[in-house]
Coordinates of C-alpha atoms and ligand atoms in Angstrom, one line a residue:
M1 CA 45.9 17.6 -41.1
K2 CA 46.2 19.9 -44.3
M3 CA 44.4 22.7 -43.2
R4 CA 46.0 22.2 -39.4
N5 CA 49.4 22.7 -41.0
I6 CA 48.0 26.0 -42.8
G7 CA 46.9 27.5 -39.6
Q8 CA 49.9 26.5 -38.3
S9 CA 52.6 28.9 -40.0
L10 CA 50.5 31.3 -40.2
A11 CA 50.5 31.3 -36.7
A12 CA 54.2 31.1 -36.8
T13 CA 53.6 34.6 -38.8
A14 CA 51.9 36.3 -36.2
L15 CA 54.9 35.9 -34.3
L16 CA 56.1 38.8 -36.1
A17 CA 53.0 41.0 -35.4
L18 CA 54.8 41.2 -31.5
C19 CA 57.3 43.5 -32.8
G20 CA 55.2 46.1 -35.0
V21 CA 54.5 44.1 -38.4
Q22 CA 50.3 43.7 -37.9
L23 CA 48.6 40.8 -38.5
S24 CA 44.5 40.7 -37.5
A25 CA 44.5 37.4 -34.5
A26 CA 40.9 36.7 -36.8
E27 CA 43.3 36.1 -39.7
I28 CA 44.7 33.5 -38.7
P29 CA 42.1 29.9 -38.7
A30 CA 43.4 28.3 -35.7
A31 CA 41.0 25.1 -34.2
A32 CA 40.3 22.2 -31.8
P33 CA 40.1 18.7 -33.6
K34 CA 36.2 18.5 -35.1
A35 CA 35.4 15.5 -33.0
Y36 CA 35.8 14.7 -29.4
P37 CA 37.2 11.4 -29.0
E38 CA 35.2 8.0 -28.4
G39 CA 34.0 7.0 -24.5
E40 CA 35.0 7.9 -21.9
L41 CA 38.9 9.3 -23.0
G42 CA 35.8 11.8 -24.9
R43 CA 33.9 12.4 -21.5
M44 CA 37.3 13.6 -20.1
V45 CA 37.9 16.0 -22.7
K46 CA 34.5 17.3 -22.6
L47 CA 34.8 17.8 -18.6
G48 CA 38.3 19.4 -19.2
E49 CA 36.8 21.7 -21.5
A50 CA 34.1 22.6 -19.3
I51 CA 36.4 22.9 -15.9
M52 CA 38.3 26.0 -18.3
N53 CA 35.5 27.5 -19.4
E54 CA 33.8 27.7 -15.9
T55 CA 37.1 27.3 -13.4
D56 CA 35.6 29.2 -10.0
T57 CA 32.1 28.6 -10.2
H58 CA 32.5 24.7 -11.3
P59 CA 32.0 22.3 -8.5
L60 CA 35.5 20.1 -9.1
T61 CA 37.6 23.3 -9.3
K62 CA 35.7 26.7 -7.6
E63 CA 37.9 25.5 -3.9
Y64 CA 41.1 25.8 -5.1
V65 CA 40.3 29.2 -7.0
G66 CA 40.7 32.4 -5.1
N67 CA 39.9 35.2 -7.3
K68 CA 36.8 35.4 -9.6
L69 CA 38.0 33.9 -13.0
K70 CA 38.5 31.1 -15.0
C71 CA 41.1 29.7 -17.1
K72 CA 39.3 30.8 -20.8
N73 CA 39.8 34.4 -19.6
C74 CA 43.3 34.5 -20.6
H75 CA 43.3 30.9 -22.5
L76 CA 41.4 32.8 -24.9
Q77 CA 38.5 30.6 -27.1
G78 CA 39.2 30.8 -30.9
S79 CA 36.7 30.8 -33.4
D80 CA 35.6 27.2 -32.4
G81 CA 34.7 28.4 -29.1
K82 CA 37.0 26.2 -27.7
P83 CA 39.5 27.7 -24.1
G84 CA 42.7 27.6 -25.2
T85 CA 42.5 27.7 -29.4
A86 CA 42.7 31.7 -30.4
P87 CA 46.1 32.3 -32.1
G88 CA 47.1 35.1 -29.7
I89 CA 50.0 34.2 -27.4
A90 CA 49.0 31.8 -24.6
T91 CA 47.0 29.9 -27.0
W92 CA 46.5 26.0 -26.3
I93 CA 47.3 24.4 -30.1
G94 CA 50.5 22.9 -29.6
T95 CA 51.0 23.0 -25.9
A96 CA 51.1 18.9 -25.0
T97 CA 53.8 19.0 -27.3
A98 CA 56.4 20.5 -25.4
F99 CA 55.8 18.6 -22.2
P100 CA 57.7 17.8 -20.2
A101 CA 59.0 20.3 -20.5
Y102 CA 62.3 22.3 -18.3
S103 CA 61.0 25.4 -16.0
K104 CA 63.9 27.6 -14.9
R105 CA 61.3 28.7 -12.5
E106 CA 61.3 25.6 -10.9
K107 CA 64.3 24.3 -11.8
S108 CA 63.1 21.1 -12.8
V109 CA 61.2 19.3 -15.6
Q110 CA 57.4 19.9 -15.6
T111 CA 54.5 18.1 -16.5
L112 CA 51.1 19.5 -18.2
Q113 CA 49.0 19.1 -14.9
D114 CA 52.5 20.5 -12.5
R115 CA 52.0 23.8 -15.3
S116 CA 48.3 24.5 -14.5
N117 CA 49.0 23.8 -11.0
N118 CA 51.1 26.7 -11.6
C119 CA 48.5 28.6 -13.0
F120 CA 46.0 27.7 -10.0
M121 CA 48.6 29.1 -7.3
R122 CA 49.3 32.5 -9.2
S123 CA 46.5 33.0 -11.7
M124 CA 44.0 31.9 -10.2
N125 CA 45.3 33.0 -7.3
G126 CA 44.5 29.8 -5.5
K127 CA 45.9 26.6 -4.7
R128 CA 47.6 23.2 -6.6
I129 CA 44.9 21.2 -7.1
P130 CA 45.5 17.3 -6.8
V131 CA 47.4 15.7 -9.3
D132 CA 45.9 12.6 -9.6
S133 CA 42.6 14.1 -8.8
E134 CA 39.5 14.1 -11.7
A135 CA 39.9 17.3 -12.7
S136 CA 43.9 17.8 -13.3
V137 CA 43.3 14.7 -15.1
A138 CA 40.3 16.3 -17.2
M139 CA 42.1 19.6 -18.1
A140 CA 45.1 17.9 -18.9
T141 CA 43.3 15.3 -21.1
Y142 CA 41.7 18.6 -22.6
I143 CA 44.7 21.0 -23.7
T144 CA 46.5 17.7 -24.8
W145 CA 43.6 16.6 -27.4
L146 CA 44.2 20.0 -28.8
S147 CA 47.5 19.1 -30.1
T148 CA 45.9 16.2 -32.1
G149 CA 48.1 15.2 -34.8
M150 CA 51.4 17.4 -33.9
P151 CA 54.6 16.0 -33.9
I152 CA 56.3 16.2 -30.2
K153 CA 58.5 18.7 -29.4
Q154 CA 59.6 19.0 -25.6
N155 CA 60.9 22.5 -24.4
T156 CA 63.8 22.8 -23.1
K157 CA 64.0 26.0 -22.2
M158 CA 60.4 26.9 -21.2
P159 CA 56.9 24.8 -19.8
C160 CA 55.3 26.4 -22.9
S161 CA 53.3 25.8 -26.8
P162 CA 56.5 26.2 -29.6
M163 CA 53.0 27.9 -30.5
N164 CA 54.1 30.5 -27.4
S165 CA 57.9 29.7 -27.0
D166 CA 59.2 33.0 -28.8
R167 CA 56.7 35.0 -28.2
W168 CA 56.8 34.9 -24.5
M169 CA 60.5 35.2 -24.9
G170 CA 60.8 37.8 -27.5
G171 CA 57.7 39.8 -26.1
A172 CA 59.2 40.0 -22.9
K173 CA 62.6 41.0 -23.7
H174 CA 61.2 43.9 -26.2
F175 CA 58.8 45.1 -23.3
A176 CA 61.4 45.0 -20.1
R177 CA 63.5 47.4 -22.5
I178 CA 60.1 49.8 -22.8
Q179 CA 59.0 49.4 -19.6
K180 CA 62.4 50.6 -17.7
K181 CA 62.1 53.7 -19.7
A182 CA 59.3 54.6 -17.8
T183 CA 57.8 57.5 -15.5
H184 CA 54.7 59.3 -14.1
A185 CA 53.7 60.9 -17.6
N186 CA 53.5 57.0 -18.9
Y187 CA 50.7 55.7 -15.8
V188 CA 48.4 59.4 -16.5
N189 CA 48.7 57.9 -20.4
G190 CA 48.0 54.3 -19.7
H191 CA 45.3 55.5 -17.2
K192 CA 43.8 57.4 -19.9
L193 CA 43.9 54.8 -22.5
Y194 CA 42.3 52.0 -19.9
E195 CA 39.5 54.4 -19.5
A196 CA 39.0 55.1 -23.1
K197 CA 39.7 51.1 -24.2
C198 CA 39.8 48.7 -21.9
A199 CA 37.5 50.2 -19.3
S200 CA 34.0 49.6 -20.7
C201 CA 34.4 45.9 -20.1
H202 CA 36.8 45.8 -17.4
G203 CA 34.9 48.5 -15.3
K204 CA 36.6 52.1 -14.4
N205 CA 37.8 50.1 -11.2
G206 CA 38.9 47.5 -12.6
E207 CA 36.2 45.0 -10.7
G208 CA 34.7 43.0 -14.2
M209 CA 31.1 43.2 -15.8
G210 CA 28.9 40.1 -16.5
T211 CA 31.0 38.0 -18.4
F212 CA 34.1 40.8 -18.3
P213 CA 36.6 39.6 -16.0
P214 CA 37.8 41.6 -13.4
L215 CA 42.0 43.4 -13.4
W216 CA 42.5 44.1 -10.1
G217 CA 40.9 45.0 -6.9
K218 CA 38.4 43.3 -4.0
D219 CA 34.9 42.6 -3.9
K220 CA 32.4 44.5 -0.8
S221 CA 33.3 41.3 0.8
G222 CA 36.9 41.7 0.8
Q223 CA 37.9 39.0 -1.6
W224 CA 40.2 39.0 -4.2
L225 CA 39.3 39.4 -8.1
A226 CA 42.2 39.4 -10.2
Y227 CA 45.0 37.3 -10.9
N228 CA 48.0 38.0 -8.2
T229 CA 51.8 39.1 -7.6
G230 CA 53.3 36.2 -9.0
A231 CA 50.9 35.5 -12.6
G232 CA 53.2 36.4 -15.9
M233 CA 50.5 38.6 -16.4
S234 CA 51.5 40.8 -13.1
K235 CA 55.2 40.9 -14.5
L236 CA 55.2 44.7 -16.6
N237 CA 56.7 43.1 -19.7
K238 CA 54.5 39.8 -19.7
G239 CA 51.5 41.5 -19.6
A240 CA 52.1 44.2 -22.2
A241 CA 53.3 41.2 -24.5
W242 CA 49.7 39.5 -23.5
V243 CA 47.3 42.3 -24.2
K244 CA 49.2 43.6 -27.1
S245 CA 48.4 40.4 -28.7
N246 CA 44.6 39.6 -27.6
M247 CA 43.4 42.9 -26.4
P248 CA 40.9 45.1 -26.8
L249 CA 39.0 41.9 -27.2
G250 CA 38.8 40.6 -31.0
Q251 CA 40.7 43.9 -31.4
G252 CA 44.5 41.5 -31.0
G253 CA 47.1 43.6 -32.9
T254 CA 45.5 46.9 -32.9
L255 CA 47.6 48.9 -29.9
S256 CA 51.1 50.0 -30.3
D257 CA 53.2 48.4 -28.6
Q258 CA 54.1 51.8 -26.4
E259 CA 50.4 51.9 -25.5
S260 CA 50.2 48.2 -24.5
A261 CA 53.5 48.9 -21.9
D262 CA 51.7 52.2 -20.9
I263 CA 48.1 50.4 -20.2
M264 CA 49.9 47.6 -17.9
L265 CA 52.2 49.9 -15.9
Y266 CA 48.4 51.2 -15.0
V267 CA 46.6 48.2 -14.6
D268 CA 49.5 46.5 -12.7
A269 CA 49.9 49.5 -10.6
Q270 CA 46.6 48.5 -8.7
P271 CA 45.8 46.6 -5.9
R272 CA 46.3 43.0 -5.9
A273 CA 46.9 39.9 -3.9
S274 CA 50.8 39.3 -2.9
F275 CA 52.4 36.1 -3.5
D276 CA 54.2 34.2 -1.1
L277 CA 54.7 30.3 -2.6
Q278 CA 55.4 28.5 1.1
K279 CA 51.8 29.9 1.9
R280 CA 50.0 28.0 -1.1
L281 CA 51.6 24.9 -1.0
P282 CA 49.9 21.7 0.9
P283 CA 51.4 21.3 4.3
K284 CA 54.7 19.8 4.7
C285 CA 55.4 20.0 0.5
E286 CA 58.1 18.3 -0.4
M287 CA 59.3 16.9 -4.0
G288 CA 56.9 14.6 -5.4
I289 CA 53.9 16.5 -3.8
Y290 CA 55.4 19.8 -5.2
N291 CA 57.5 19.2 -8.7
S292 CA 59.8 22.2 -8.0
K293 CA 63.7 22.6 -6.9
V294 CA 62.3 26.3 -5.5
L295 CA 59.9 26.8 -2.6
K296 CA 61.0 30.3 -1.7
E297 CA 59.4 32.8 -3.7
K298 CA 57.5 35.7 -2.6
H299 CA 56.6 38.5 -5.2
S300 CA 54.1 42.2 -4.3
V301 CA 53.6 44.9 -6.1
R302 CA 56.1 47.1 -5.0
S303 CA 58.0 43.9 -5.7
N304 CA 57.8 43.9 -9.4
F305 CA 58.0 46.8 -10.3
K306 CA 61.8 46.9 -8.9
Q307 CA 62.1 44.2 -11.2
F308 CA 62.4 46.6 -13.9
G309 CA 64.4 49.7 -11.7
L310 CA 60.8 51.7 -11.4
D311 CA 58.8 52.7 -7.8
V312 CA 55.9 52.3 -8.0
D313 CA 55.1 55.6 -5.1
K314 CA 56.6 57.7 -8.0
I315 CA 55.1 55.6 -11.4
R316 CA 52.2 56.0 -9.5
G317 CA 52.8 60.1 -7.9
D318 CA 51.1 59.0 -4.4
H319 CA 51.9 55.9 -1.6
K320 CA 49.0 53.8 -1.7
I321 CA 50.7 50.8 -3.0
K322 CA 52.0 48.5 0.1
Ligands
HEC401 C1 45.3 35.4 -15.8 C2 45.9 35.1 -17.0 C3 45.9 33.2 -16.5 C4 45.3 32.7 -16.4 C5 43.6 33.4 -15.4 C6 45.3 30.9 -16.9 N1 46.5 31.6 -16.9 FE1 47.3 29.8 -17.9 N2 49.3 30.9 -18.7 C7 49.2 32.4 -18.2 C8 49.9 33.0 -19.0 C9 50.7 34.5 -18.6 C10 51.1 32.0 -19.3 C11 52.5 31.9 -19.9 C12 53.3 32.8 -18.5 C13 54.2 32.5 -18.7 O1 54.9 31.7 -19.2 O2 56.0 33.3 -18.3 C14 50.4 30.8 -19.0 C15 50.7 29.6 -19.2 C16 50.1 28.5 -19.1 C17 50.2 27.0 -19.6 C18 51.6 26.5 -19.8 C19 51.0 26.8 -21.7 C20 51.8 27.3 -22.9 O3 51.6 26.4 -23.9 O4 52.3 28.1 -23.1 C21 49.4 26.0 -18.7 C22 49.2 25.1 -19.5 C23 48.1 27.2 -18.7 N3 49.0 28.0 -18.3 C24 47.2 26.1 -18.1 C25 46.2 27.3 -17.0 C26 44.8 26.6 -16.6 C27 44.8 25.1 -16.5 C28 44.6 27.1 -16.0 C29 42.9 27.4 -15.0 C30 42.9 27.0 -14.1 C31 44.8 29.2 -16.3 N4 46.2 28.3 -16.8 C32 44.6 29.5 -16.5 C33 47.6 33.0 -18.2 C34 46.5 33.1 -17.3
HEC402 C1 35.1 44.3 -25.9 C2 35.1 44.0 -24.3 C3 36.3 44.2 -24.2 C4 37.5 45.4 -23.3 C5 37.0 46.3 -24.9 C6 38.7 45.3 -23.8 N1 38.7 44.1 -23.0 FE1 40.0 42.5 -22.1 N2 38.6 41.1 -21.9 C7 37.2 40.9 -22.9 C8 37.2 39.4 -22.0 C9 36.0 39.1 -22.5 C10 38.4 38.6 -21.4 C11 37.9 37.3 -20.8 C12 37.7 36.6 -22.8 C13 37.0 34.8 -22.9 O1 37.0 34.8 -21.5 O2 36.7 34.8 -23.7 C14 39.2 39.8 -21.0 C15 40.2 39.1 -20.7 C16 41.5 40.2 -20.3 C17 42.3 40.3 -19.5 C18 42.7 39.0 -18.7 C19 41.6 37.9 -17.7 C20 42.2 38.8 -16.3 O3 40.8 39.3 -16.3 O4 43.2 39.4 -15.8 C21 43.2 41.1 -19.5 C22 44.9 41.4 -18.6 C23 42.9 41.9 -20.4 N3 41.5 41.7 -21.1 C24 43.0 43.6 -20.3 C25 42.3 44.2 -21.1 C26 42.8 45.2 -22.0 C27 44.2 46.3 -21.1 C28 41.7 45.9 -22.3 C29 42.0 47.7 -23.2 C30 43.3 47.3 -24.2 C31 41.2 45.1 -22.6 N4 41.3 44.3 -22.4 C32 39.7 45.7 -23.5 C33 36.6 42.2 -23.0 C34 37.5 43.5 -23.1

């Protein structure tokens, strides 16, 4: 318990790192509980953990995934090797304490399973997984276990961990101010930085390599590889906040704000699947099946740039994006 408290206050200190103060993620201890629960509960925690590590190939989830990603690719493994325990932005430490939580996007109170399904539709470019399926319950069981011993702190503003809340809100505002000023020169700089600092793992064309996940584009068979335009990562400001905190792998916090902004200006200007909420929902979806008061939402690379007052053609210097 003591160790976890120390971890929490250090992680809170790291929130400051986002807007200037440098503190390496590796210095902050954050970890899952030492032991799994007994019996059937323990089995479900382990199943959830396995799914987070192999989402696009796991037999219980692969048909719901529309790209080559796994949950742990963005909810990174901490020093204990468990998905979602890394202390950077998008950690799952503390997440379960915030739920059920209010979400502005859905204009409804969301459960942890609802929230995970939103990552299935957007970050995983896939479909919602039934909330009474073993896989959905197992993922929620695993995420809940990570908050063992932490006090409930339901979130009235956004469906996320108290560890992430200020970081997303502050980071999004901060990077929006930077991105709104972007020009073609920032894109060119982002391209250069991408090749110097990212391409060795993610590939020159964002296609990924081995265990290094893809960032954009399609494979040879025409299947999309990465997150779609409805995902948090595809928003220029949120993507930059995540990258600043977590990348290059093991060196989170080393890029400057402008570098993070320019790199994601480049990455998010590359081709990726468009998001149309209605096409992602089960047929005849109603409240109760899809817990949301908002049933229409559409995004493309072009509209994601427009949101910041940017014309993607001018930013790229060509007309290659639909
Ligand atoms: C491409 C990156 C990416 C992948 C892959 C991904 N997520 Fe997320 N996830 C995010 C981002 C970004 C947020 C926060 C975005 C926001 O709130 O705007 C988030 C938030 C969440 C949250 C809320 C947690 C919190 O405290 O902030 C949960 C739960 C979650 N994701 C579950 C999942 C699950 C389960 C999977 C795998 C099925 C998954 N995610 C895959 C990027 C990703
Ligand atoms: C040393 C290799 C390495 C380098 C360099 C690196 N990454 Fe990553 N990156 C990874 C790995 C590995 C993951 C997934 C983490 C996991 O699964 O444990 C990842 C995950 C990501 C993700 C979320 C998952 C996805 O595919 O959408 C993004 C976005 C990302 N990296 C962007 C960058 C950017 C931008 C840079 C350059 C500033 C960078 N990375 C540099 C290895 C690297």
